[in-house]
mmCIF file of N, CA and C and ligand atoms in Angstrom:
data_model
loop_
_atom_site.group_PDB
_atom_site.id
_atom_site.type_symbol
_atom_site.label_atom_id
_atom_site.label_comp_id
_atom_site.label_asym_id
_atom_site.label_seq_id
_atom_site.Cartn_x
_atom_site.Cartn_y
_atom_site.Cartn_z
ATOM 1 N N MET A 1 0.845 -1.191 0.000
ATOM 2 C CA MET A 1 0.000 0.000 0.000
ATOM 3 C C MET A 1 0.888 1.251 0.000
ATOM 4 N N LYS A 2 0.385 2.331 -0.614
ATOM 5 C CA LYS A 2 1.130 3.595 -0.606
ATOM 6 C C LYS A 2 0.531 4.471 0.497
ATOM 7 N N ILE A 3 1.357 4.815 1.463
ATOM 8 C CA ILE A 3 0.857 5.490 2.663
ATOM 9 C C ILE A 3 1.527 6.850 2.815
ATOM 10 N N GLY A 4 0.691 7.878 2.986
ATOM 11 C CA GLY A 4 1.208 9.217 3.266
ATOM 12 C C GLY A 4 1.272 9.408 4.768
ATOM 13 N N ILE A 5 2.397 9.897 5.256
ATOM 14 C CA ILE A 5 2.540 10.075 6.705
ATOM 15 C C ILE A 5 2.831 11.539 7.001
ATOM 16 N N GLY A 6 2.220 12.045 8.064
ATOM 17 C CA GLY A 6 2.419 13.441 8.440
ATOM 18 C C GLY A 6 2.564 13.573 9.941
ATOM 19 N N ASN A 7 3.305 14.572 10.368
ATOM 20 C CA ASN A 7 3.557 14.762 11.805
ATOM 21 C C ASN A 7 3.972 16.186 12.072
ATOM 22 N N ASP A 8 3.752 16.619 13.320
ATOM 23 C CA ASP A 8 4.361 17.869 13.775
ATOM 24 C C ASP A 8 5.595 17.514 14.604
ATOM 25 N N HIS A 9 6.157 18.492 15.310
ATOM 26 C CA HIS A 9 7.368 18.253 16.107
ATOM 27 C C HIS A 9 7.160 17.175 17.167
ATOM 28 N N SER A 10 5.948 17.124 17.756
ATOM 29 C CA SER A 10 5.685 16.125 18.817
ATOM 30 C C SER A 10 5.750 14.706 18.288
ATOM 31 N N GLY A 11 5.433 14.550 17.003
ATOM 32 C CA GLY A 11 5.352 13.213 16.421
ATOM 33 C C GLY A 11 6.591 12.793 15.651
ATOM 34 N N LEU A 12 7.612 13.654 15.661
ATOM 35 C CA LEU A 12 8.774 13.392 14.806
ATOM 36 C C LEU A 12 9.469 12.058 15.093
ATOM 37 N N GLN A 13 9.803 11.824 16.344
ATOM 38 C CA GLN A 13 10.544 10.602 16.661
ATOM 39 C C GLN A 13 9.712 9.357 16.354
ATOM 40 N N MET A 14 8.423 9.424 16.712
ATOM 41 C CA MET A 14 7.578 8.262 16.440
ATOM 42 C C MET A 14 7.397 8.072 14.937
ATOM 43 N N LYS A 15 7.278 9.171 14.188
ATOM 44 C CA LYS A 15 7.163 9.064 12.727
ATOM 45 C C LYS A 15 8.342 8.301 12.151
ATOM 46 N N GLN A 16 9.539 8.639 12.632
ATOM 47 C CA GLN A 16 10.739 7.983 12.096
ATOM 48 C C GLN A 16 10.694 6.473 12.333
ATOM 49 N N GLU A 17 10.235 6.074 13.510
ATOM 50 C CA GLU A 17 10.141 4.634 13.803
ATOM 51 C C GLU A 17 9.044 3.969 12.980
ATOM 52 N N ILE A 18 7.951 4.678 12.805
ATOM 53 C CA ILE A 18 6.812 4.114 12.068
ATOM 54 C C ILE A 18 7.130 3.986 10.576
ATOM 55 N N VAL A 19 7.882 4.914 10.037
ATOM 56 C CA VAL A 19 8.272 4.813 8.619
ATOM 57 C C VAL A 19 9.048 3.520 8.393
ATOM 58 N N GLY A 20 10.010 3.235 9.270
ATOM 59 C CA GLY A 20 10.789 1.999 9.160
ATOM 60 C C GLY A 20 9.911 0.763 9.289
ATOM 61 N N PHE A 21 8.990 0.820 10.224
ATOM 62 C CA PHE A 21 8.057 -0.296 10.447
ATOM 63 C C PHE A 21 7.218 -0.558 9.190
ATOM 64 N N LEU A 22 6.706 0.506 8.594
ATOM 65 C CA LEU A 22 5.856 0.352 7.401
ATOM 66 C C LEU A 22 6.669 -0.174 6.214
ATOM 67 N N GLN A 23 7.881 0.334 6.069
ATOM 68 C CA GLN A 23 8.731 -0.112 4.952
ATOM 69 C C GLN A 23 9.109 -1.583 5.104
ATOM 70 N N GLU A 24 9.394 -1.993 6.340
ATOM 71 C CA GLU A 24 9.700 -3.417 6.594
ATOM 72 C C GLU A 24 8.526 -4.301 6.198
ATOM 73 N N LYS A 25 7.315 -3.763 6.325
ATOM 74 C CA LYS A 25 6.115 -4.531 5.972
ATOM 75 C C LYS A 25 5.814 -4.449 4.480
ATOM 76 N N GLY A 26 6.651 -3.751 3.731
ATOM 77 C CA GLY A 26 6.506 -3.714 2.278
ATOM 78 C C GLY A 26 5.688 -2.560 1.752
ATOM 79 N N HIS A 27 5.327 -1.615 2.624
ATOM 80 C CA HIS A 27 4.552 -0.458 2.171
ATOM 81 C C HIS A 27 5.474 0.622 1.609
ATOM 82 N N GLU A 28 4.919 1.388 0.680
ATOM 83 C CA GLU A 28 5.637 2.575 0.194
ATOM 84 C C GLU A 28 5.172 3.751 1.044
ATOM 85 N N VAL A 29 6.112 4.524 1.550
ATOM 86 C CA VAL A 29 5.747 5.626 2.447
ATOM 87 C C VAL A 29 6.149 6.962 1.820
ATOM 88 N N VAL A 30 5.206 7.894 1.791
ATOM 89 C CA VAL A 30 5.506 9.256 1.332
ATOM 90 C C VAL A 30 5.448 10.160 2.561
ATOM 91 N N ASN A 31 6.507 10.877 2.792
ATOM 92 C CA ASN A 31 6.630 11.711 3.995
ATOM 93 C C ASN A 31 6.138 13.132 3.735
ATOM 94 N N TYR A 32 5.034 13.512 4.382
ATOM 95 C CA TYR A 32 4.497 14.873 4.279
ATOM 96 C C TYR A 32 4.718 15.654 5.573
ATOM 97 N N GLY A 33 5.410 15.033 6.531
ATOM 98 C CA GLY A 33 5.568 15.654 7.852
ATOM 99 C C GLY A 33 6.833 16.460 7.972
ATOM 100 N N THR A 34 6.989 17.080 9.134
ATOM 101 C CA THR A 34 8.222 17.826 9.385
ATOM 102 C C THR A 34 9.329 16.857 9.803
ATOM 103 N N ASP A 35 10.550 17.193 9.430
ATOM 104 C CA ASP A 35 11.707 16.423 9.886
ATOM 105 C C ASP A 35 12.581 17.276 10.797
ATOM 106 N N GLU A 36 12.005 18.395 11.245
ATOM 107 C CA GLU A 36 12.713 19.294 12.168
ATOM 108 C C GLU A 36 12.080 19.157 13.553
ATOM 109 N N SER A 37 12.902 19.315 14.590
ATOM 110 C CA SER A 37 12.356 19.192 15.944
ATOM 111 C C SER A 37 11.824 20.521 16.491
ATOM 112 N N GLU A 38 11.996 21.617 15.715
ATOM 113 C CA GLU A 38 11.454 22.909 16.157
ATOM 114 C C GLU A 38 9.931 22.853 16.194
ATOM 115 N N ARG A 39 9.355 23.584 17.152
ATOM 116 C CA ARG A 39 7.905 23.652 17.285
ATOM 117 C C ARG A 39 7.284 24.121 15.965
ATOM 118 N N CYS A 40 6.215 23.463 15.543
ATOM 119 C CA CYS A 40 5.566 23.845 14.285
ATOM 120 C C CYS A 40 4.065 23.631 14.423
ATOM 121 N N ASP A 41 3.332 23.877 13.348
ATOM 122 C CA ASP A 41 1.869 23.918 13.423
ATOM 123 C C ASP A 41 1.246 22.683 12.757
ATOM 124 N N TYR A 42 0.590 21.864 13.571
ATOM 125 C CA TYR A 42 0.032 20.594 13.082
ATOM 126 C C TYR A 42 -0.995 20.727 11.941
ATOM 127 N N PRO A 43 -1.770 21.859 11.840
ATOM 128 C CA PRO A 43 -2.745 21.907 10.735
ATOM 129 C C PRO A 43 -2.101 21.771 9.355
ATOM 130 N N ILE A 44 -0.869 22.272 9.216
ATOM 131 C CA ILE A 44 -0.166 22.189 7.922
ATOM 132 C C ILE A 44 -0.069 20.735 7.472
ATOM 133 N N TYR A 45 0.293 19.874 8.393
ATOM 134 C CA TYR A 45 0.582 18.474 8.033
ATOM 135 C C TYR A 45 -0.694 17.641 7.925
ATOM 136 N N GLY A 46 -1.691 17.991 8.749
ATOM 137 C CA GLY A 46 -2.985 17.322 8.616
ATOM 138 C C GLY A 46 -3.599 17.600 7.260
ATOM 139 N N GLU A 47 -3.526 18.863 6.847
ATOM 140 C CA GLU A 47 -4.086 19.236 5.545
ATOM 141 C C GLU A 47 -3.306 18.569 4.406
ATOM 142 N N ARG A 48 -1.989 18.566 4.503
ATOM 143 C CA ARG A 48 -1.168 17.971 3.427
ATOM 144 C C ARG A 48 -1.517 16.511 3.193
ATOM 145 N N VAL A 49 -1.587 15.765 4.274
ATOM 146 C CA VAL A 49 -1.891 14.336 4.135
ATOM 147 C C VAL A 49 -3.333 14.149 3.675
ATOM 148 N N GLY A 50 -4.244 14.954 4.227
ATOM 149 C CA GLY A 50 -5.642 14.875 3.798
ATOM 150 C C GLY A 50 -5.772 15.103 2.300
ATOM 151 N N ARG A 51 -5.092 16.117 1.800
ATOM 152 C CA ARG A 51 -5.186 16.420 0.365
ATOM 153 C C ARG A 51 -4.556 15.314 -0.482
ATOM 154 N N ALA A 52 -3.482 14.723 0.011
ATOM 155 C CA ALA A 52 -2.828 13.637 -0.744
ATOM 156 C C ALA A 52 -3.752 12.414 -0.824
ATOM 157 N N VAL A 53 -4.441 12.111 0.264
ATOM 158 C CA VAL A 53 -5.373 10.973 0.254
ATOM 159 C C VAL A 53 -6.567 11.300 -0.642
ATOM 160 N N ALA A 54 -7.126 12.480 -0.492
ATOM 161 C CA ALA A 54 -8.311 12.870 -1.275
ATOM 162 C C ALA A 54 -7.998 12.889 -2.774
ATOM 163 N N ALA A 55 -6.782 13.261 -3.132
ATOM 164 C CA ALA A 55 -6.387 13.327 -4.551
ATOM 165 C C ALA A 55 -6.017 11.957 -5.110
ATOM 166 N N GLY A 56 -5.870 10.965 -4.229
ATOM 167 C CA GLY A 56 -5.479 9.632 -4.686
ATOM 168 C C GLY A 56 -3.970 9.500 -4.909
ATOM 169 N N ASP A 57 -3.210 10.461 -4.408
ATOM 170 C CA ASP A 57 -1.744 10.367 -4.529
ATOM 171 C C ASP A 57 -1.204 9.239 -3.650
ATOM 172 N N VAL A 58 -1.901 8.981 -2.555
ATOM 173 C CA VAL A 58 -1.577 7.847 -1.671
ATOM 174 C C VAL A 58 -2.887 7.120 -1.357
ATOM 175 N N ASP A 59 -2.767 5.852 -0.918
ATOM 176 C CA ASP A 59 -3.970 5.061 -0.627
ATOM 177 C C ASP A 59 -4.599 5.441 0.715
ATOM 178 N N ARG A 60 -3.743 5.652 1.713
ATOM 179 C CA ARG A 60 -4.223 5.982 3.062
ATOM 180 C C ARG A 60 -3.242 6.955 3.720
ATOM 181 N N GLY A 61 -3.701 7.561 4.815
ATOM 182 C CA GLY A 61 -2.850 8.493 5.534
ATOM 183 C C GLY A 61 -2.680 8.109 6.992
ATOM 184 N N ILE A 62 -1.523 8.429 7.526
ATOM 185 C CA ILE A 62 -1.257 8.252 8.961
ATOM 186 C C ILE A 62 -0.707 9.571 9.492
ATOM 187 N N LEU A 63 -1.305 10.034 10.611
ATOM 188 C CA LEU A 63 -0.930 11.327 11.185
ATOM 189 C C LEU A 63 -0.516 11.173 12.641
ATOM 190 N N ILE A 64 0.526 11.880 13.024
ATOM 191 C CA ILE A 64 1.001 11.810 14.411
ATOM 192 C C ILE A 64 1.277 13.228 14.919
ATOM 193 N N CYS A 65 0.594 13.594 15.993
ATOM 194 C CA CYS A 65 0.973 14.815 16.721
ATOM 195 C C CYS A 65 1.036 14.426 18.198
ATOM 196 N N GLY A 66 0.930 15.383 19.107
ATOM 197 C CA GLY A 66 1.042 15.027 20.517
ATOM 198 C C GLY A 66 -0.079 14.109 20.971
ATOM 199 N N THR A 67 -1.298 14.480 20.571
ATOM 200 C CA THR A 67 -2.478 13.703 20.958
ATOM 201 C C THR A 67 -3.137 12.973 19.789
ATOM 202 N N GLY A 68 -2.854 13.385 18.570
ATOM 203 C CA GLY A 68 -3.559 12.898 17.383
ATOM 204 C C GLY A 68 -4.796 13.731 17.085
ATOM 205 N N LEU A 69 -5.165 14.599 18.020
ATOM 206 C CA LEU A 69 -6.440 15.323 17.894
ATOM 207 C C LEU A 69 -6.374 16.469 16.888
ATOM 208 N N GLY A 70 -5.483 17.410 17.123
ATOM 209 C CA GLY A 70 -5.434 18.588 16.259
ATOM 210 C C GLY A 70 -5.171 18.232 14.806
ATOM 211 N N ILE A 71 -4.247 17.334 14.593
ATOM 212 C CA ILE A 71 -3.848 16.984 13.223
ATOM 213 C C ILE A 71 -4.981 16.254 12.487
ATOM 214 N N SER A 72 -5.785 15.474 13.250
ATOM 215 C CA SER A 72 -6.930 14.789 12.626
ATOM 216 C C SER A 72 -8.042 15.785 12.315
ATOM 217 N N LEU A 73 -8.223 16.770 13.195
ATOM 218 C CA LEU A 73 -9.248 17.797 12.942
ATOM 219 C C LEU A 73 -8.930 18.545 11.649
ATOM 220 N N ALA A 74 -7.655 18.846 11.446
ATOM 221 C CA ALA A 74 -7.253 19.547 10.223
ATOM 222 C C ALA A 74 -7.503 18.673 8.995
ATOM 223 N N ALA A 75 -7.127 17.413 9.060
ATOM 224 C CA ALA A 75 -7.324 16.504 7.916
ATOM 225 C C ALA A 75 -8.810 16.370 7.586
ATOM 226 N N ASN A 76 -9.646 16.361 8.617
ATOM 227 C CA ASN A 76 -11.089 16.190 8.387
ATOM 228 C C ASN A 76 -11.747 17.384 7.712
ATOM 229 N N LYS A 77 -11.036 18.485 7.590
ATOM 230 C CA LYS A 77 -11.572 19.638 6.852
ATOM 231 C C LYS A 77 -11.443 19.455 5.343
ATOM 232 N N VAL A 78 -10.692 18.451 4.930
ATOM 233 C CA VAL A 78 -10.528 18.188 3.493
ATOM 234 C C VAL A 78 -11.672 17.284 3.038
ATOM 235 N N ARG A 79 -12.335 17.667 1.968
ATOM 236 C CA ARG A 79 -13.473 16.906 1.434
ATOM 237 C C ARG A 79 -13.064 15.443 1.163
ATOM 238 N N GLY A 80 -13.864 14.539 1.650
ATOM 239 C CA GLY A 80 -13.611 13.120 1.384
ATOM 240 C C GLY A 80 -12.763 12.438 2.441
ATOM 241 N N ILE A 81 -12.282 13.218 3.401
ATOM 242 C CA ILE A 81 -11.416 12.614 4.424
ATOM 243 C C ILE A 81 -12.241 12.168 5.630
ATOM 244 N N ARG A 82 -11.956 10.950 6.043
ATOM 245 C CA ARG A 82 -12.542 10.403 7.272
ATOM 246 C C ARG A 82 -11.363 10.012 8.160
ATOM 247 N N ALA A 83 -10.915 10.978 8.941
ATOM 248 C CA ALA A 83 -9.765 10.753 9.821
ATOM 249 C C ALA A 83 -10.253 10.408 11.224
ATOM 250 N N VAL A 84 -9.633 9.420 11.818
ATOM 251 C CA VAL A 84 -10.019 8.975 13.161
ATOM 252 C C VAL A 84 -8.784 8.950 14.067
ATOM 253 N N VAL A 85 -9.035 9.200 15.335
ATOM 254 C CA VAL A 85 -7.971 9.087 16.333
ATOM 255 C C VAL A 85 -8.174 7.769 17.072
ATOM 256 N N CYS A 86 -7.160 6.940 17.093
ATOM 257 C CA CYS A 86 -7.255 5.649 17.776
ATOM 258 C C CYS A 86 -6.094 5.492 18.753
ATOM 259 N N SER A 87 -6.428 5.012 19.931
ATOM 260 C CA SER A 87 -5.388 4.781 20.945
ATOM 261 C C SER A 87 -5.244 3.313 21.283
ATOM 262 N N GLU A 88 -6.026 2.496 20.605
ATOM 263 C CA GLU A 88 -5.921 1.033 20.787
ATOM 264 C C GLU A 88 -6.476 0.349 19.522
ATOM 265 N N PRO A 89 -6.184 -0.930 19.333
ATOM 266 C CA PRO A 89 -6.536 -1.609 18.077
ATOM 267 C C PRO A 89 -8.035 -1.830 17.852
ATOM 268 N N CYS A 90 -8.840 -1.880 18.928
ATOM 269 C CA CYS A 90 -10.271 -2.173 18.727
ATOM 270 C C CYS A 90 -10.955 -1.069 17.915
ATOM 271 N N THR A 91 -10.730 0.188 18.304
ATOM 272 C CA THR A 91 -11.350 1.275 17.532
ATOM 273 C C THR A 91 -10.694 1.409 16.154
ATOM 274 N N ALA A 92 -9.430 1.037 16.060
ATOM 275 C CA ALA A 92 -8.766 1.067 14.743
ATOM 276 C C ALA A 92 -9.470 0.092 13.793
ATOM 277 N N ARG A 93 -9.774 -1.105 14.287
ATOM 278 C CA ARG A 93 -10.464 -2.112 13.470
ATOM 279 C C ARG A 93 -11.867 -1.615 13.096
ATOM 280 N N LEU A 94 -12.602 -1.129 14.086
ATOM 281 C CA LEU A 94 -13.977 -0.682 13.816
ATOM 282 C C LEU A 94 -14.016 0.551 12.916
ATOM 283 N N SER A 95 -12.996 1.383 12.992
ATOM 284 C CA SER A 95 -12.972 2.571 12.122
ATOM 285 C C SER A 95 -12.834 2.183 10.656
ATOM 286 N N ARG A 96 -12.278 1.027 10.401
ATOM 287 C CA ARG A 96 -12.194 0.521 9.031
ATOM 288 C C ARG A 96 -13.501 -0.227 8.680
ATOM 289 N N GLN A 97 -13.920 -1.142 9.549
ATOM 290 C CA GLN A 97 -15.094 -1.966 9.244
ATOM 291 C C GLN A 97 -16.359 -1.123 9.067
ATOM 292 N N HIS A 98 -16.568 -0.144 9.941
ATOM 293 C CA HIS A 98 -17.835 0.587 9.958
ATOM 294 C C HIS A 98 -17.754 1.975 9.324
ATOM 295 N N ASN A 99 -16.593 2.611 9.410
ATOM 296 C CA ASN A 99 -16.499 4.016 8.987
ATOM 297 C C ASN A 99 -15.645 4.232 7.748
ATOM 298 N N ASP A 100 -15.030 3.181 7.249
ATOM 299 C CA ASP A 100 -14.148 3.286 6.087
ATOM 300 C C ASP A 100 -13.139 4.432 6.262
ATOM 301 N N ALA A 101 -12.570 4.518 7.441
ATOM 302 C CA ALA A 101 -11.610 5.596 7.727
ATOM 303 C C ALA A 101 -10.443 5.522 6.747
ATOM 304 N N ASN A 102 -10.117 6.670 6.166
ATOM 305 C CA ASN A 102 -8.992 6.677 5.212
ATOM 306 C C ASN A 102 -7.744 7.366 5.768
ATOM 307 N N VAL A 103 -7.884 7.936 6.954
ATOM 308 C CA VAL A 103 -6.726 8.510 7.642
ATOM 309 C C VAL A 103 -6.769 8.078 9.110
ATOM 310 N N LEU A 104 -5.642 7.627 9.600
ATOM 311 C CA LEU A 104 -5.501 7.209 10.996
ATOM 312 C C LEU A 104 -4.601 8.210 11.714
ATOM 313 N N ALA A 105 -5.055 8.671 12.874
ATOM 314 C CA ALA A 105 -4.213 9.565 13.679
ATOM 315 C C ALA A 105 -4.040 8.976 15.069
ATOM 316 N N PHE A 106 -2.900 9.255 15.665
ATOM 317 C CA PHE A 106 -2.709 8.901 17.072
ATOM 318 C C PHE A 106 -1.692 9.857 17.685
ATOM 319 N N GLY A 107 -1.637 9.811 19.016
ATOM 320 C CA GLY A 107 -0.794 10.749 19.737
ATOM 321 C C GLY A 107 0.498 10.123 20.221
ATOM 322 N N ALA A 108 1.611 10.757 19.866
ATOM 323 C CA ALA A 108 2.919 10.260 20.317
ATOM 324 C C ALA A 108 3.078 10.428 21.829
ATOM 325 N N ARG A 109 2.268 11.342 22.412
ATOM 326 C CA ARG A 109 2.327 11.533 23.867
ATOM 327 C C ARG A 109 1.306 10.649 24.576
ATOM 328 N N ILE A 110 0.550 9.896 23.802
ATOM 329 C CA ILE A 110 -0.529 9.088 24.379
ATOM 330 C C ILE A 110 -0.235 7.602 24.278
ATOM 331 N N VAL A 111 0.239 7.158 23.119
ATOM 332 C CA VAL A 111 0.505 5.718 22.940
ATOM 333 C C VAL A 111 2.009 5.471 22.769
ATOM 334 N N GLY A 112 2.448 4.333 23.240
ATOM 335 C CA GLY A 112 3.846 3.928 23.057
ATOM 336 C C GLY A 112 4.040 3.330 21.674
ATOM 337 N N ILE A 113 5.286 3.116 21.315
ATOM 338 C CA ILE A 113 5.603 2.661 19.966
ATOM 339 C C ILE A 113 5.012 1.277 19.666
ATOM 340 N N GLU A 114 5.024 0.377 20.638
ATOM 341 C CA GLU A 114 4.486 -0.967 20.364
ATOM 342 C C GLU A 114 2.981 -0.913 20.151
ATOM 343 N N MET A 115 2.288 -0.109 20.953
ATOM 344 C CA MET A 115 0.842 0.055 20.769
ATOM 345 C C MET A 115 0.560 0.719 19.417
ATOM 346 N N ALA A 116 1.362 1.698 19.061
ATOM 347 C CA ALA A 116 1.185 2.371 17.764
ATOM 348 C C ALA A 116 1.307 1.365 16.621
ATOM 349 N N LYS A 117 2.270 0.476 16.709
ATOM 350 C CA LYS A 117 2.449 -0.529 15.653
ATOM 351 C C LYS A 117 1.242 -1.461 15.570
ATOM 352 N N MET A 118 0.718 -1.861 16.738
ATOM 353 C CA MET A 118 -0.468 -2.740 16.734
ATOM 354 C C MET A 118 -1.676 -2.033 16.126
ATOM 355 N N ILE A 119 -1.838 -0.763 16.472
ATOM 356 C CA ILE A 119 -2.957 0.033 15.926
ATOM 357 C C ILE A 119 -2.844 0.100 14.402
ATOM 358 N N ILE A 120 -1.652 0.421 13.926
ATOM 359 C CA ILE A 120 -1.435 0.578 12.480
ATOM 360 C C ILE A 120 -1.650 -0.735 11.745
ATOM 361 N N GLU A 121 -1.082 -1.792 12.276
ATOM 362 C CA GLU A 121 -1.205 -3.108 11.632
ATOM 363 C C GLU A 121 -2.679 -3.509 11.500
ATOM 364 N N THR A 122 -3.417 -3.338 12.584
ATOM 365 C CA THR A 122 -4.848 -3.672 12.581
ATOM 366 C C THR A 122 -5.582 -2.814 11.563
ATOM 367 N N TRP A 123 -5.296 -1.529 11.584
ATOM 368 C CA TRP A 123 -6.005 -0.573 10.717
ATOM 369 C C TRP A 123 -5.725 -0.844 9.239
ATOM 370 N N LEU A 124 -4.490 -1.173 8.915
ATOM 371 C CA LEU A 124 -4.144 -1.426 7.509
ATOM 372 C C LEU A 124 -4.686 -2.763 7.016
ATOM 373 N N ASP A 125 -4.837 -3.722 7.928
ATOM 374 C CA ASP A 125 -5.249 -5.071 7.525
ATOM 375 C C ASP A 125 -6.766 -5.270 7.507
ATOM 376 N N THR A 126 -7.526 -4.280 7.947
ATOM 377 C CA THR A 126 -8.977 -4.461 8.068
ATOM 378 C C THR A 126 -9.709 -3.797 6.907
ATOM 379 N N GLU A 127 -10.651 -4.549 6.324
ATOM 380 C CA GLU A 127 -11.440 -4.039 5.192
ATOM 381 C C GLU A 127 -12.735 -3.385 5.667
ATOM 382 N N PHE A 128 -13.257 -2.468 4.874
ATOM 383 C CA PHE A 128 -14.574 -1.861 5.101
ATOM 384 C C PHE A 128 -15.638 -2.925 4.840
ATOM 385 N N GLU A 129 -16.624 -2.999 5.731
ATOM 386 C CA GLU A 129 -17.665 -4.029 5.580
ATOM 387 C C GLU A 129 -18.746 -3.647 4.577
ATOM 388 N N GLY A 130 -18.869 -2.368 4.268
ATOM 389 C CA GLY A 130 -19.907 -1.935 3.320
ATOM 390 C C GLY A 130 -21.297 -2.163 3.901
ATOM 391 N N GLY A 131 -22.265 -2.556 3.027
ATOM 392 C CA GLY A 131 -23.627 -2.838 3.481
ATOM 393 C C GLY A 131 -24.263 -1.642 4.165
ATOM 394 N N ARG A 132 -24.845 -1.866 5.335
ATOM 395 C CA ARG A 132 -25.534 -0.775 6.040
ATOM 396 C C ARG A 132 -24.567 0.337 6.418
ATOM 397 N N HIS A 133 -23.296 -0.007 6.550
ATOM 398 C CA HIS A 133 -22.309 1.012 6.923
ATOM 399 C C HIS A 133 -22.027 1.961 5.759
ATOM 400 N N LYS A 134 -22.164 1.459 4.528
ATOM 401 C CA LYS A 134 -21.910 2.313 3.361
ATOM 402 C C LYS A 134 -22.918 3.461 3.298
ATOM 403 N N ARG A 135 -24.173 3.139 3.576
ATOM 404 C CA ARG A 135 -25.207 4.174 3.546
ATOM 405 C C ARG A 135 -24.864 5.300 4.534
ATOM 406 N N ARG A 136 -24.369 4.917 5.697
ATOM 407 C CA ARG A 136 -24.046 5.928 6.719
ATOM 408 C C ARG A 136 -22.805 6.734 6.335
ATOM 409 N N VAL A 137 -21.832 6.056 5.746
ATOM 410 C CA VAL A 137 -20.635 6.779 5.295
ATOM 411 C C VAL A 137 -21.020 7.743 4.169
ATOM 412 N N ASP A 138 -21.941 7.297 3.286
ATOM 413 C CA ASP A 138 -22.430 8.190 2.219
ATOM 414 C C ASP A 138 -23.133 9.409 2.815
ATOM 415 N N MET A 139 -23.841 9.193 3.924
ATOM 416 C CA MET A 139 -24.534 10.316 4.590
ATOM 417 C C MET A 139 -23.536 11.347 5.097
ATOM 418 N N ILE A 140 -22.374 10.871 5.544
ATOM 419 C CA ILE A 140 -21.326 11.814 5.999
ATOM 420 C C ILE A 140 -20.862 12.660 4.811
ATOM 421 N N ALA A 141 -20.678 12.000 3.667
ATOM 422 C CA ALA A 141 -20.232 12.732 2.459
ATOM 423 C C ALA A 141 -21.276 13.760 2.045
ATOM 424 N N GLU A 142 -22.548 13.421 2.210
ATOM 425 C CA GLU A 142 -23.616 14.360 1.828
ATOM 426 C C GLU A 142 -23.563 15.646 2.658
ATOM 427 N N ILE A 143 -23.080 15.544 3.874
ATOM 428 C CA ILE A 143 -22.980 16.744 4.718
ATOM 429 C C ILE A 143 -22.051 17.762 4.048
ATOM 430 N N GLU A 144 -21.040 17.235 3.339
ATOM 431 C CA GLU A 144 -20.088 18.129 2.668
ATOM 432 C C GLU A 144 -20.749 18.923 1.547
ATOM 433 N N ASP A 145 -21.874 18.435 1.035
ATOM 434 C CA ASP A 145 -22.562 19.122 -0.066
ATOM 435 C C ASP A 145 -23.637 20.090 0.422
ATOM 436 N N ARG A 146 -23.866 20.130 1.715
ATOM 437 C CA ARG A 146 -24.924 21.021 2.210
ATOM 438 C C ARG A 146 -24.350 22.312 2.789
HETATM 439 C C1 RB5 B 201 1.776 20.530 20.202
HETATM 440 O O1 RB5 B 201 2.276 20.958 21.433
HETATM 441 C C2 RB5 B 201 0.450 19.830 20.401
HETATM 442 O O2 RB5 B 201 -0.531 20.746 20.741
HETATM 443 C C3 RB5 B 201 0.048 19.061 19.160
HETATM 444 O O3 RB5 B 201 1.043 18.131 18.853
HETATM 445 C C4 RB5 B 201 -1.233 18.265 19.233
HETATM 446 O O4 RB5 B 201 -1.267 17.460 20.369
HETATM 447 C C5 RB5 B 201 -2.475 19.051 19.059
HETATM 448 O O5 RB5 B 201 -3.586 18.518 19.009
#
């Protein structure tokens, strides 16, 4: 899978570890995040990854900031983006099965590296169930047109 990854300064170290993890698993990773440790603004990176996913430049997005919250809020402002914050694998799985989430966010100050890897692995390996869930996901898209 081709995965776009984005981060602010809080997520830098974890991003570096996650890039290696994804590459070891055979994924192609495109880096849209900062590689500087200076304080920076998470909306920039949330929007960048959101736009890359929405444009089809990458298949899915992964975002890391301190909490995962701000960067996911920014990504969700891009039409077609369904970004979710997950701190454990159960919601990561359900965000794919029920919500067809196309961007995953988590907090480098909230989850450890091993938990982050489990969340990502679960999220990437789980398919959208469609059916009754598709109608609801379509309803979310309709909100963008109103
Ligand atoms: C940066 O200090 C922090 O606010 C940011 O990484 C993120 O947690 C915001 O939601």
